[in-house]
Amino acid sequence: MDTNDFKEALKSGRLSGVYIFAGEEEYLVRYYLKSLRDAVGIDDAFAVFNNPTFDGEEIDFGAIAEAIKSPPMMSDYKLIEWRHADFNVLREQGHAQLDELIELCREHSYSIVAFTASGDGLDFGTQNKPSAFIKKFAKREGLNILRFDKSTENQLYAWLKKHFDAHGISVTLDTVKALVFRSGRSMDVLANEVEKLSALAHARGKDSVSADDVNEVASSTPECDTFALSNAILERSKQKAYFALEEMKIKRVDPIAAMGMVARTFDDLTAVAHLLEEGRGLGEIKAVLGMNEYKLKIYINAAKRYGAERLSKIVELLAKADSGAKFGGVTGYTAVELFISQNL
């Protein structure tokens, strides 16, 4: 079952049997489980009877079977939930017990069972070589498996725009790209950032959020934080570079790692610059380098600022500086600071 079929079932009320919500995107696993819970219509006053919940990797099929058999209280349906199940540990006996649960739900049509298997709790295998579980149960009548993989960047952009729209806030494509670049791809984190940025916009009497707002207040991933030095290089700002180096010293970052970051930044810039010289456009460069589009736009602007010839020279100087540090030359943060002072 795909999400469109599931949404159609929710609208029509054709809900029955056993559901498994699984995959890496835990936000969507929880979201669609809640959608099922809402569709069943659980009254809080009778939730203890009509929405029994269990938790744990090892499934107690006996407990679920007992819950299926008992009728709902003041309701047409009941929803039995088992969270964080690990289907990978099931062997023949476990598969047989799952089959029995499916048949039991058929006999007691008022009961619906929902499992969640977040992360690696259900091995799907591959398209060409599905796992043993998927081979056996993918088309099993009465069992619906919904898979939620990590969202692609384009899916995240569309999802973010929809969430900002719900808050009455307009955003551009550059804004949502900036947010994913800065805060990462976790939908849980991004949902919180949307709330924060929307609240800020309303507090300021605005109905939109810009990339500048994102850079001002959005939480950054550890990876993004470590790129402070890289960002200073892209801007050709010695002051920001020295500040980033001071922060790295405080955090006891190995100066070799700092020099490595400088080298990677200039290597990427040089590659972008030469591709631009060849007449390649944004899409072609993205395909060649596999770089995030928002990040690539920043690199393109920076590459134009330096120029391909200058960047090639800097890469040569970096190789010499690295060699000198290894064979008795200037070492440590002094080497990084000296290089920054001469080449930014």
Coordinates of C-alpha atoms in Angstrom, one line a residue:
M1 CA 0.0 0.0 0.0
D2 CA 1.3 3.5 -0.8
T3 CA 0.4 6.7 0.9
N4 CA -2.2 7.7 -1.7
D5 CA -4.1 4.4 -1.2
F6 CA -3.9 4.9 2.5
K7 CA -5.2 8.5 2.3
E8 CA -8.1 7.2 0.1
A9 CA -8.9 4.5 2.7
L10 CA -8.9 7.1 5.4
K11 CA -11.4 9.3 3.5
S12 CA -13.7 6.4 2.6
G13 CA -13.5 4.8 6.0
R14 CA -12.4 1.5 4.5
L15 CA -10.1 0.7 7.4
S16 CA -9.4 -2.9 8.5
G17 CA -6.8 -5.4 9.3
V18 CA -3.2 -4.9 10.2
Y19 CA -1.0 -1.9 9.3
I20 CA 2.8 -1.6 9.5
F21 CA 4.3 1.9 9.4
A22 CA 8.1 1.6 8.8
G23 CA 11.1 3.4 7.5
E24 CA 13.8 5.9 8.2
E25 CA 11.6 9.0 8.2
E26 CA 10.2 8.7 11.7
Y27 CA 8.3 12.0 11.5
L28 CA 6.1 10.5 8.7
V29 CA 5.7 7.2 10.6
R30 CA 4.2 9.1 13.5
Y31 CA 2.2 11.4 11.3
Y32 CA 0.4 8.6 9.4
L33 CA -0.1 6.6 12.6
K34 CA -1.8 9.7 14.0
S35 CA -3.9 10.0 10.8
L36 CA -5.1 6.4 11.4
R37 CA -5.9 7.1 15.0
D38 CA -7.9 10.2 14.1
A39 CA -9.8 8.3 11.4
V40 CA -10.7 5.5 13.8
G41 CA -12.0 8.3 16.2
I42 CA -10.6 7.4 19.6
D43 CA -12.5 9.1 22.4
D44 CA -10.0 10.1 25.2
A45 CA -12.5 8.9 27.8
F46 CA -12.4 5.4 26.5
A47 CA -8.9 5.3 25.1
V48 CA -7.8 2.7 27.8
F49 CA -10.3 0.3 26.2
N50 CA -10.3 1.3 22.6
N51 CA -6.7 2.3 22.0
P52 CA -4.4 -0.1 24.0
T53 CA -0.8 0.6 23.3
F54 CA 2.3 -1.6 23.6
D55 CA 6.0 -0.8 23.2
G56 CA 9.2 -2.7 22.5
E57 CA 11.2 -4.5 19.9
E58 CA 9.9 -7.9 20.8
I59 CA 6.3 -8.3 19.9
D60 CA 4.0 -10.1 22.3
F61 CA 1.5 -11.6 19.8
G62 CA -0.5 -13.1 22.7
A63 CA -1.2 -9.7 24.3
I64 CA -2.3 -8.3 20.9
A65 CA -4.5 -11.3 20.2
E66 CA -6.3 -10.7 23.5
A67 CA -6.8 -7.0 22.7
I68 CA -8.2 -7.9 19.3
K69 CA -10.8 -10.2 20.7
S70 CA -12.2 -7.8 23.3
P71 CA -14.9 -5.5 21.8
P72 CA -14.6 -1.7 21.8
M73 CA -16.3 0.4 24.5
M74 CA -19.0 2.8 23.2
S75 CA -17.4 2.8 19.7
D76 CA -17.6 0.9 16.5
Y77 CA -13.8 0.4 16.3
K78 CA -10.7 0.0 18.4
L79 CA -7.1 0.5 17.5
I80 CA -4.4 -1.6 19.0
E81 CA -0.9 -0.1 18.6
W82 CA 2.5 -1.7 19.0
R83 CA 5.4 0.8 18.7
H84 CA 9.0 0.3 17.8
A85 CA 8.6 -3.3 16.8
D86 CA 11.6 -5.2 15.3
F87 CA 10.3 -7.4 12.5
N88 CA 13.8 -8.5 11.5
V89 CA 14.1 -10.9 14.5
L90 CA 10.9 -12.8 13.5
R91 CA 11.5 -16.3 12.2
E92 CA 9.0 -18.9 11.0
Q93 CA 7.1 -19.0 14.3
G94 CA 6.8 -15.2 14.4
H95 CA 5.6 -15.1 10.8
A96 CA 3.0 -17.7 11.6
Q97 CA 1.9 -15.6 14.6
L98 CA 1.6 -12.5 12.4
D99 CA -0.6 -14.6 10.0
E100 CA -2.8 -15.6 12.9
L101 CA -3.2 -11.9 14.0
I102 CA -4.3 -11.0 10.4
E103 CA -6.9 -13.7 10.4
L104 CA -8.0 -12.7 13.9
C105 CA -8.6 -9.2 12.8
R106 CA -10.7 -10.6 9.9
E107 CA -12.9 -12.4 12.5
H108 CA -13.1 -9.4 14.8
S109 CA -13.5 -6.6 12.2
Y110 CA -14.0 -4.0 14.8
S111 CA -10.3 -4.3 15.7
I112 CA -7.5 -2.6 13.8
V113 CA -3.8 -3.3 14.6
A114 CA -1.0 -0.8 13.8
F115 CA 2.7 -1.5 14.2
T116 CA 5.5 1.0 13.9
A117 CA 9.0 -0.1 13.0
S118 CA 11.1 3.0 13.0
G119 CA 14.6 3.1 11.6
D120 CA 16.0 -0.3 10.8
G121 CA 13.1 -2.3 12.5
L122 CA 12.0 -3.7 9.1
D123 CA 14.4 -4.7 6.4
F124 CA 12.8 -4.1 3.0
G125 CA 15.8 -5.3 1.0
T126 CA 16.1 -3.9 -2.4
Q127 CA 13.8 -3.6 -5.4
N128 CA 15.5 -6.4 -7.2
K129 CA 16.1 -8.5 -4.0
P130 CA 13.4 -7.8 -1.4
S131 CA 13.8 -9.2 2.1
A132 CA 12.3 -12.5 3.1
F133 CA 9.6 -10.7 5.2
I134 CA 8.6 -8.4 2.3
K135 CA 8.5 -11.4 -0.1
K136 CA 6.1 -13.2 2.2
F137 CA 3.9 -10.4 3.4
A138 CA 4.0 -7.6 0.8
K139 CA 0.8 -8.8 -0.9
R140 CA -0.8 -10.5 2.1
E141 CA -4.5 -9.7 2.2
G142 CA -5.3 -8.0 5.4
L143 CA -1.8 -6.6 5.9
N144 CA -0.9 -3.1 4.7
I145 CA 2.8 -2.1 4.8
L146 CA 3.6 1.6 4.4
R147 CA 7.3 2.5 3.8
F148 CA 8.6 6.0 4.6
D149 CA 12.1 6.6 3.2
K150 CA 14.2 9.7 3.9
S151 CA 12.7 12.5 1.9
T152 CA 14.5 13.9 -1.1
E153 CA 15.5 17.5 -1.1
N154 CA 12.7 18.5 -3.5
Q155 CA 10.2 16.6 -1.3
L156 CA 11.4 18.5 1.7
Y157 CA 11.2 21.9 -0.1
A158 CA 7.5 21.2 -1.0
W159 CA 6.7 19.9 2.5
L160 CA 8.3 23.0 4.1
K161 CA 6.4 25.4 1.8
K162 CA 3.2 23.6 2.7
H163 CA 3.9 24.0 6.5
F164 CA 4.8 27.7 6.1
D165 CA 1.6 28.2 4.2
A166 CA -0.3 26.7 7.1
H167 CA 1.1 29.4 9.3
G168 CA 0.2 32.1 6.8
I169 CA 3.8 32.7 5.9
S170 CA 5.1 32.9 2.4
V171 CA 8.6 31.6 1.4
T172 CA 10.6 31.4 -1.7
L173 CA 12.5 28.4 -3.0
D174 CA 15.7 30.0 -1.9
T175 CA 14.4 30.3 1.7
V176 CA 13.5 26.6 2.1
K177 CA 16.8 25.6 0.4
A178 CA 18.6 27.7 2.9
L179 CA 16.7 26.1 5.8
V180 CA 17.5 22.6 4.7
F181 CA 21.2 23.6 4.2
R182 CA 21.4 25.1 7.6
S183 CA 19.2 22.9 9.8
G184 CA 19.6 19.5 8.0
R185 CA 17.1 17.1 6.7
S186 CA 15.4 15.8 9.8
M187 CA 11.7 16.5 9.4
D188 CA 11.3 16.7 13.2
V189 CA 14.0 19.5 13.4
L190 CA 12.6 21.3 10.4
A191 CA 9.0 21.3 11.8
N192 CA 10.3 23.0 14.9
E193 CA 12.2 25.5 12.8
V194 CA 9.1 26.4 10.8
E195 CA 7.3 27.1 14.0
K196 CA 10.1 29.3 15.3
L197 CA 10.5 31.2 12.0
S198 CA 6.8 31.7 11.6
A199 CA 6.4 33.0 15.1
L200 CA 9.3 35.4 14.5
A201 CA 7.8 36.7 11.3
H202 CA 4.4 37.3 13.0
A203 CA 6.1 39.1 15.9
R204 CA 7.8 41.4 13.5
G205 CA 4.6 42.1 11.6
K206 CA 5.7 40.2 8.5
D207 CA 4.0 37.6 6.4
S208 CA 7.1 36.1 4.8
V209 CA 10.4 34.5 5.8
S210 CA 13.6 35.1 3.9
A211 CA 16.9 33.3 3.6
D212 CA 18.4 36.1 5.8
D213 CA 15.9 35.2 8.5
V214 CA 16.9 31.6 8.3
N215 CA 20.6 32.5 8.7
E216 CA 19.7 34.8 11.6
V217 CA 17.7 32.4 13.8
A218 CA 17.5 28.9 12.5
S219 CA 19.3 26.2 14.4
S220 CA 22.4 24.9 12.6
T221 CA 23.6 21.3 12.4
P222 CA 27.0 20.5 13.8
E223 CA 28.1 20.0 10.3
C224 CA 27.0 23.5 9.4
D225 CA 28.7 25.0 12.5
T226 CA 32.0 23.4 11.4
F227 CA 31.7 25.2 8.1
A228 CA 32.1 28.7 9.7
L229 CA 35.7 28.8 8.4
S230 CA 34.6 27.5 5.0
N231 CA 32.0 30.3 4.9
A232 CA 34.6 32.9 5.7
I233 CA 36.7 31.6 2.8
L234 CA 33.7 31.8 0.5
E235 CA 33.1 35.4 1.5
R236 CA 36.9 36.2 1.4
S237 CA 36.6 37.6 4.9
K238 CA 39.8 37.4 6.9
Q239 CA 38.0 38.8 10.0
K240 CA 35.4 36.0 10.0
A241 CA 38.1 33.4 9.2
Y242 CA 40.2 34.5 12.3
F243 CA 37.0 34.4 14.4
A244 CA 36.2 30.9 13.2
L245 CA 39.7 29.8 13.9
E246 CA 39.5 31.1 17.5
E247 CA 36.2 29.2 18.0
M248 CA 37.9 26.1 16.7
K249 CA 40.8 26.6 19.1
I250 CA 38.4 26.9 22.0
K251 CA 36.7 23.7 21.0
R252 CA 40.1 22.0 20.7
V253 CA 39.7 21.1 17.0
D254 CA 42.9 19.6 15.6
P255 CA 44.6 22.2 13.5
I256 CA 45.2 19.5 10.9
A257 CA 41.4 19.2 10.6
A258 CA 41.2 23.0 10.2
M259 CA 43.8 22.9 7.4
G260 CA 41.9 20.0 5.8
M261 CA 38.7 22.1 5.8
V262 CA 40.5 25.0 4.1
A263 CA 41.9 22.5 1.5
R264 CA 38.4 21.0 0.8
T265 CA 36.8 24.4 0.4
F266 CA 39.4 25.6 -2.1
D267 CA 39.4 22.2 -3.9
D268 CA 35.6 22.5 -4.4
L269 CA 35.9 26.2 -5.4
T270 CA 38.5 25.4 -7.9
A271 CA 36.4 22.6 -9.4
V272 CA 33.4 24.9 -9.7
A273 CA 35.5 27.7 -11.2
H274 CA 36.9 25.4 -13.9
L275 CA 33.5 24.0 -14.8
L276 CA 32.2 27.6 -15.1
E277 CA 35.1 28.3 -17.4
E278 CA 34.0 25.4 -19.6
G279 CA 30.6 27.0 -19.9
R280 CA 28.7 24.6 -17.6
G281 CA 25.5 25.7 -16.1
L282 CA 24.1 25.2 -12.6
G283 CA 22.4 22.0 -13.4
E284 CA 25.4 20.4 -15.1
I285 CA 27.8 21.4 -12.3
K286 CA 25.4 20.0 -9.7
A287 CA 25.3 16.7 -11.6
V288 CA 29.1 16.5 -11.9
L289 CA 29.9 17.5 -8.3
G290 CA 26.8 16.1 -6.5
M291 CA 26.6 19.3 -4.5
N292 CA 23.5 20.7 -2.7
E293 CA 22.0 23.3 -5.0
Y294 CA 21.8 26.1 -2.4
K295 CA 25.4 25.4 -1.4
L296 CA 26.4 25.3 -5.1
K297 CA 25.0 28.8 -5.7
I298 CA 27.2 30.1 -2.9
Y299 CA 30.2 28.4 -4.3
I300 CA 29.5 29.7 -7.8
N301 CA 29.4 33.3 -6.5
A302 CA 32.6 32.7 -4.5
A303 CA 34.4 31.1 -7.5
K304 CA 33.6 34.1 -9.6
R305 CA 35.0 36.3 -6.8
Y306 CA 38.3 34.5 -6.8
G307 CA 38.7 33.5 -10.4
A308 CA 39.9 30.1 -11.7
E309 CA 43.5 31.2 -12.2
R310 CA 43.8 32.5 -8.6
L311 CA 42.1 29.4 -7.2
S312 CA 44.5 27.1 -9.0
K313 CA 47.4 29.0 -7.6
I314 CA 45.9 28.8 -4.1
V315 CA 45.6 25.0 -4.3
E316 CA 49.2 24.8 -5.3
L317 CA 50.2 26.9 -2.3
L318 CA 48.1 24.7 0.0
A319 CA 49.9 21.6 -1.2
K320 CA 53.3 23.3 -0.4
A321 CA 52.0 24.5 3.0
D322 CA 50.9 21.0 3.8
S323 CA 54.2 19.5 2.8
G324 CA 56.1 22.2 4.7
A325 CA 54.1 21.5 7.9
K326 CA 55.0 17.8 7.6
F327 CA 58.7 18.4 7.0
G328 CA 59.8 21.0 9.6
G329 CA 58.0 24.1 8.4
V330 CA 55.3 26.2 10.1
T331 CA 52.8 23.9 11.9
G332 CA 49.6 24.1 13.9
Y333 CA 47.1 27.0 13.9
T334 CA 50.0 29.3 13.0
A335 CA 50.3 27.6 9.6
V336 CA 46.5 28.0 9.0
E337 CA 46.5 31.7 10.1
L338 CA 49.5 32.5 7.9
F339 CA 47.9 30.9 4.9
I340 CA 44.6 32.7 5.5
S341 CA 46.4 36.1 5.9
Q342 CA 48.2 35.6 2.5
N343 CA 45.4 34.2 0.4
L344 CA 42.1 35.7 1.4

